[in-house]
Short mmCIF file of C-alpha atoms in Angstrom, two decimals:
data_model
loop_
_atom_site.label_atom_id
_atom_site.label_comp_id
_atom_site.label_asym_id
_atom_site.label_seq_id
_atom_site.Cartn_x
_atom_site.Cartn_y
_atom_site.Cartn_z
CA UNK A 357 147.90 98.77 77.57
CA UNK A 358 146.53 102.27 76.86
CA UNK A 359 145.67 101.18 73.32
CA UNK A 360 143.68 98.19 74.62
CA UNK A 361 141.75 100.42 77.04
CA UNK A 362 141.07 102.96 74.27
CA UNK A 363 139.86 100.26 71.85
CA UNK A 364 137.64 98.78 74.59
CA UNK A 365 136.22 102.24 75.29
CA UNK A 366 135.45 102.79 71.59
CA UNK A 367 133.82 99.36 71.34
CA UNK A 368 131.62 100.00 74.39
CA UNK A 369 130.69 103.45 73.10
CA UNK A 370 129.69 102.01 69.70
CA UNK A 371 127.55 99.32 71.36
CA UNK A 372 125.91 101.77 73.72
CA UNK A 373 124.85 104.07 70.87
CA UNK A 374 123.80 101.27 68.49
CA UNK A 375 120.30 101.52 69.93
CA UNK A 376 119.24 104.84 71.34
CA UNK A 377 116.68 103.68 73.90
CA UNK A 378 114.76 100.79 75.32
CA UNK A 379 110.97 100.87 75.11
CA UNK A 380 109.22 103.12 77.61
CA UNK A 381 107.55 100.37 79.68
CA UNK A 382 107.49 96.59 79.87
CA UNK A 383 105.81 93.86 81.88
CA UNK A 384 107.72 90.59 81.90
CA UNK A 385 106.43 87.13 82.84
CA UNK A 386 109.46 85.24 84.11
CA UNK A 387 109.17 81.48 83.79
CA UNK A 388 112.49 80.28 85.14
CA UNK A 389 115.05 81.47 87.67
CA UNK A 390 116.02 84.93 86.38
CA UNK A 391 115.26 87.08 88.18
CA UNK A 392 112.72 84.64 89.65
CA UNK A 393 109.55 82.81 88.65
CA UNK A 394 107.25 85.80 88.80
CA UNK A 395 106.62 89.26 87.41
CA UNK A 396 108.80 92.21 86.50
CA UNK A 397 107.85 95.76 85.59
CA UNK A 398 110.30 98.02 83.78
CA UNK A 399 110.04 101.78 83.31
CA UNK A 400 112.74 103.12 81.01
CA UNK A 401 116.03 101.68 82.38
CA UNK A 402 114.90 100.45 85.83
CA UNK A 403 112.72 97.51 86.71
CA UNK A 404 111.28 95.95 89.86
CA UNK A 405 110.76 92.22 90.18
CA UNK A 406 109.14 89.82 92.64
CA UNK A 407 108.71 86.07 92.65
CA UNK A 408 109.96 82.68 93.73
CA UNK A 409 113.65 81.88 93.16
CA UNK A 410 114.86 78.26 92.95
CA UNK A 411 118.54 77.36 92.81
CA UNK A 412 120.93 74.45 93.27
CA UNK A 413 124.09 75.09 95.26
CA UNK A 414 124.93 71.41 94.86
CA UNK A 415 123.61 68.64 92.60
CA UNK A 416 120.14 67.20 93.23
CA UNK A 417 119.39 69.65 96.07
CA UNK A 418 117.11 72.67 95.58
CA UNK A 419 117.03 75.80 97.69
CA UNK A 420 113.94 78.01 97.55
CA UNK A 421 113.66 81.75 98.16
CA UNK A 422 111.11 84.52 97.86
CA UNK A 423 112.93 87.25 95.90
CA UNK A 424 112.32 90.92 95.17
CA UNK A 425 114.57 93.65 93.89
CA UNK A 426 115.64 96.16 91.29
CA UNK A 427 117.31 95.80 87.90
CA UNK A 428 119.16 98.38 85.83
CA UNK A 429 119.18 97.90 82.05
CA UNK A 430 122.05 99.23 79.95
CA UNK A 431 123.88 98.93 76.61
CA UNK A 432 120.95 98.00 74.36
CA UNK A 433 122.27 96.20 71.29
CA UNK A 434 120.98 96.20 67.74
CA UNK A 435 118.60 98.28 65.69
CA UNK A 436 115.48 96.28 66.54
CA UNK A 437 112.39 97.89 68.07
CA UNK A 438 112.90 95.64 71.13
CA UNK A 439 116.67 95.40 71.56
CA UNK A 440 118.72 92.89 73.51
CA UNK A 441 120.57 94.43 76.45
CA UNK A 442 122.69 93.92 79.52
CA UNK A 443 121.36 94.15 83.08
CA UNK A 444 122.51 94.37 86.69
CA UNK A 445 120.24 93.33 89.55
CA UNK A 446 120.24 93.77 93.31
CA UNK A 447 117.74 91.73 95.29
CA UNK A 448 116.53 90.81 98.74
CA UNK A 449 115.81 87.09 99.28
CA UNK A 450 114.06 85.24 102.11
CA UNK A 451 114.94 81.56 102.46
CA UNK A 452 112.08 79.07 102.41
CA UNK A 453 113.80 75.76 103.08
CA UNK A 454 116.95 73.88 104.15
CA UNK A 455 119.71 75.82 105.91
CA UNK A 456 118.39 79.14 104.53
CA UNK A 457 114.86 78.73 106.01
CA UNK A 458 113.70 82.10 107.43
CA UNK A 459 117.11 83.66 106.68
CA UNK A 460 117.55 86.97 104.90
CA UNK A 461 119.95 87.14 101.97
CA UNK A 462 121.03 89.63 99.32
CA UNK A 463 122.14 89.00 95.78
CA UNK A 464 123.84 90.75 92.91
CA UNK A 465 123.26 89.51 89.39
CA UNK A 466 124.87 90.52 86.08
CA UNK A 467 123.85 89.24 82.68
CA UNK A 468 122.55 89.63 79.17
CA UNK A 469 119.00 89.42 77.79
CA UNK A 470 118.69 88.16 74.22
CA UNK A 471 115.42 89.11 72.53
CA UNK A 472 114.46 86.06 70.45
CA UNK A 473 111.12 86.85 68.86
CA UNK A 474 108.15 89.11 69.53
CA UNK A 475 108.64 89.47 73.33
CA UNK A 476 110.17 86.03 73.88
CA UNK A 477 113.59 86.35 75.48
CA UNK A 478 116.39 84.30 77.01
CA UNK A 479 118.60 85.60 79.78
CA UNK A 480 121.95 84.33 80.91
CA UNK A 481 123.54 85.78 83.99
CA UNK A 482 125.59 85.01 87.04
CA UNK A 483 124.43 85.61 90.58
CA UNK A 484 126.30 86.12 93.82
CA UNK A 485 124.10 85.30 96.82
CA UNK A 486 125.10 86.15 100.39
CA UNK A 487 123.47 85.51 103.76
CA UNK A 488 124.82 86.12 107.25
CA UNK A 489 126.89 83.19 108.54
CA UNK A 490 126.97 81.66 105.05
CA UNK A 491 129.62 81.55 102.35
CA UNK A 492 129.06 83.56 99.20
CA UNK A 493 127.36 81.35 96.59
CA UNK A 494 127.95 81.94 92.87
CA UNK A 495 125.54 80.37 90.36
CA UNK A 496 124.45 80.79 86.74
CA UNK A 497 120.99 82.29 86.21
CA UNK A 498 119.48 81.20 82.89
CA UNK A 499 115.85 81.92 82.06
CA UNK A 500 113.11 82.12 79.50
CA UNK A 501 110.67 85.02 79.74
CA UNK A 502 107.97 86.76 77.79
CA UNK A 503 107.39 90.53 77.80
CA UNK A 504 104.63 92.88 76.79
CA UNK A 505 105.90 96.29 75.72
CA UNK A 506 103.98 99.57 75.84
#
């Protein structure tokens, strides 16, 4: 077991040093679900986001939220100028319809952002959403986004 932990540690260390830093600043236009349909501004390894979050807890039924929060970016991968990386998000949500209308909720999201080409990116994550008097909901959070780096 100690060997497995050691090998995992070496692997994570290699990945984390494969790319020394992310770009200094970034503005991202988020077109679908992750973190929301809206805007995101990143400075170094922390970003703030705000927008409209749509999700389906069951088939053919859409829940809508206004969403804002923080993301932390870590383990950039590759030698590209704009590397792919992992992220963790914590957000506040306000329900807009159905049984979440006017209810406050919080979410935690973990995932990976794959830089495709010249600012175009795809994200795939998983979100845990919780509101008082509601069960924890777990959903995938795919998205397509475009970023401007400076």
